[in-house]
Amino acid sequence: MAESSSHLLSEEQFVCSVCLDVLADPVSTPCGHNFCRTCLTQYWDNTPRCLCPLCKETFTRRPELKINTTLREVVDHFKKKSSLDKPDVLCDACTGVKSKAVKSCLDCGLTYCKSHLDPHNNVPKLKKHKLLNPVKNLEDYICQKHERPLELFCREDKMCVCQFCTEGEHKTHNTVPLEDESREKRTQLGKTQSEVQKMIQERLKKIKEIKHSVELQNKITEKEIADSIEVFTALMCAIERSQAELLQVMEEKQKAAERQAEGLIKDLEQEITDLKRRDTELEQLSHTEDHIHLLQMYPALSSPPHTKNWTDISTDTDVNMESVKRALSQLQKTLNEKTLELKRIQQYSVDVTLDPDTAHTYLILSDDGKQVSFGDTNQILLANPKRFDKHITVLGTEGFSSGRFYYEVQVKGKTEWDVGVARESVNRKGEFTLSPQDGCWTVVLRKGNEYKACDLPSLSLTLKQKPQTVGVFVDYEEGLVSFYDVQARSHIYSFTGQSFTEKLYPYFSPSKNDGGKNSPPLIISHIYKTE
């Protein structure tokens, strides 16, 4: 990492603005600028006020200088890297094997090794020559017109010039020493750098704020999901209890009405028997010639027999119907709430189309990719690594790796089917178990009335009615896969606490035809979203 970053750095970034050389034992001022420790110490020793040599910020107290060890390591690494990257500059004065140069002379126009540089250190005339660190392109530092060192900067023409240039075409121009102009430019660069660094910090702060906002929203969403599942589960339990209580009340009322009716019928049948007997006696007496017997029996038979007044008698089927009506009203209210909850889940519905590249060779797909059924013949299809070769299965075309999604599939008229989701890496070639461990989250029907949630081990499900349409809801981040009976608006089963790490695809299997008993297709429903 350090090596790659050093290529992005230049020597100017490590130059002391006092000595104009690479930093040695770098120290930092409170205003954030860096200098050689010796340069800064000498500068403060020779100035009446303690201020930054670069930005001129004044300090009330002289700061204690401590070497910036991190910066020193970076500078040392840069020096080492620079020395490796830059080829040696050789002495122009050497004959035969040339030695490594130590300085270049702008006045002589030559580069010298240590031994050939000695005259410049001892001869008074040569001591006045302008020396710099050895460079290969020495001509870039010399005026091509006057062959003199470029020591000045013309601010009008924005170019480096020599002393002779200021006596000619640059005579009236504003020229300053290169060191002064370079120092001023570094100051400007320092300000620009400060602005850039400030912009970087502002953006880093904004990134932190955004991440924090996302984390906070995730926590809120997780709580909302947990609360929603808890409410939905409680609602399902309440509905099931209400249904059971209502059915029990209605059954008890029916049994009571049946018992009452049986008693009334028994009384009526007894009275009918008595009346028939009286009718027979009257018939016989009205035709008798035995006057004495007629007169003796007449008082007892002359008036109608004592019976109940059946005009106002009815069964008690209407008794306590108000309580039944209240129960029905409460159930309707619960069902309305349940409908709203299902509609909320349906807002996450997606358009599912079957993927022919995954379909087993016995499966027949409709042209619109919305229906799948079992065929009687094994179709000859192109080999495809995505195709299932053992399980009679087909997947949806689109996979999902985040968020929530919901789809519905019609299973009406079938005796066997598999519905759910599968991960992308589910085994397409060979056997696998319908279980989360093998990458499948499914509910299945077997033998016409056996419903199971396919886990290890599988779980038998008791459903009050046969689902005609099954809804499948997935919350990827929550690790939730839920199944619903759409018509009954009831919850079938949920896989919870799952950990999804790859795309999930809708999973379908119409199973074999079972001699025509299971021939209807699985049909993906179109869901009309409501506001």
Steps between C-alpha positions, in 0.01 A plus 500: 500500500784740590678419176193566286423824683858631460445510125223752558725730705745760374807657655319834536272346762801432726695824446572734791394853398795645695795308352314384187637149549337171595391500866752384756369411848161653415301692763151647473366838606157539666369636169585167333809585289819295502865609513846362577553524875829686458354743244201588718710535815745738329213696344337560838835583659548778244150653499345723767163323483425130499308440176464243222754564220241392242158641596631761749259394778630640832524286814473661844737240642784326324376146431702206621637324196482124478604298198205372301611135489225393261590771250870422541434135410304607193777744396771237554299249297454761226873580497584132477241439230610810308862389509396161362277648232748764383814383318833643620621821339867456397783750516570688174867560594597136558683309232480125466266361767281791606420559868162588646435875490425695817430850360423679176642849432272740314788737421727230360216305342657176630429234759781394740583211725635565848867520400442723194279729710788587737609813304150646550551463874850650507548744211342838597376575150338159468340526842264760353362254245141379535491134604201263526438131546618299198256497208520344156312775320730781613414707191149549640654704782708724268378787282535381141547856375768627743630164633460627855321337797125553519483679832200730460130474417319749274148546635375673183609221264471219759842360417845443651772742384869572564658825624587608143133456394402775749731740319335432165143409405398447866658828617173667602334181624441400857759232573566329833744231616389146420505413871253782582261403221528133590431582866192703407371227272551242774302724735217513247523124450489457876177699517354302213608180669333614821179566309521159333565331834204687648282378212624145559413523871157641420429214263632240743270652761208483257578133424502431873165678538347303212628168637364589843165590344488168314590308818229685692245432225602131498435479873162671460409271210607190693282607793206571269542158339522327838194690626312423178575128525400499866172680425431278200566183703276624780233587244513152353462347845209732582326413174542129560366537856204709378420246233518215751282683755242597239481146365463364853216745579321421177541124550364524856201706379434247227515207741267679745254573219514136391433378856209740538355396165526133592300567822231697319467236230466231766220698673324561170521135402352401839212745459438371149480146640252611771289692250487204261382282786227757588401521135456122489291502818280780369451317170395185678272681747325698223382176338413296809147376573584463866320804636608445856870473408473813282346701783759374748800590275361824365620731785860383462508507120282802424776758552842518313794339682743721697802587281771768476447825311758456224435838335775694684738209553822498291858377529764718679722545194473877541593489869823698569544582131619844609812340646553314174455822304754673724744214446443520125554876512825460692616230259417727205701781661793263552475377141499861377817568699647179365412608145681830553808312625498271196465804275804651672703189421367498144657843447831312467368286212736441208443383145623140493570323171616139473855444373498234221879450540438349847193286417524119524457336159157356598359843580292700253497880535239733352610756241459786748708317763219509756390132505681169545367146476642147479528352151471138399823493299859584571582795273831520318644836604842664481729417791511782750688514835202684652250221416375257769553138391356306797240717673196595293563866565516842337619833645394858438708704257592780739684452829494728804791579731349771721176656619157337498300327228169315470331283238190281474450169320171322430500134616129433445403144403842348575580208731877569519718810463811675634515880540758732658846644431846354436849648515698543180752225585233232556612172343369483142663166419407211725298454815454742787261532793228762513645676804672827594822301547499419127381846401120458473222660705176332389153387600364191319178301452510120482223239449232763460478610866844475665659845534859529620760770567824355362755532777725241664293326619194602296202640692142386433253788468134494600295725272128565552439519128675410177692802362411597144770768470821512703683827572877502566658797682877545553681757713865447400666705775269363771561138389125436467304281253122489564216315324133605491163364390391800290124427486475421873739785580671264742861434588627152408863491623814713540872419488657754738854589603650388169833636370498578128834563326411467132216561256164335567277382210128406503476117502223289339427130450162379363602136576397206282148466354405202720284345229331830421407579862773763520494633143398867563793743459652729758400853395682816610232753593491863398464711814312829480660729754265723698580823674 
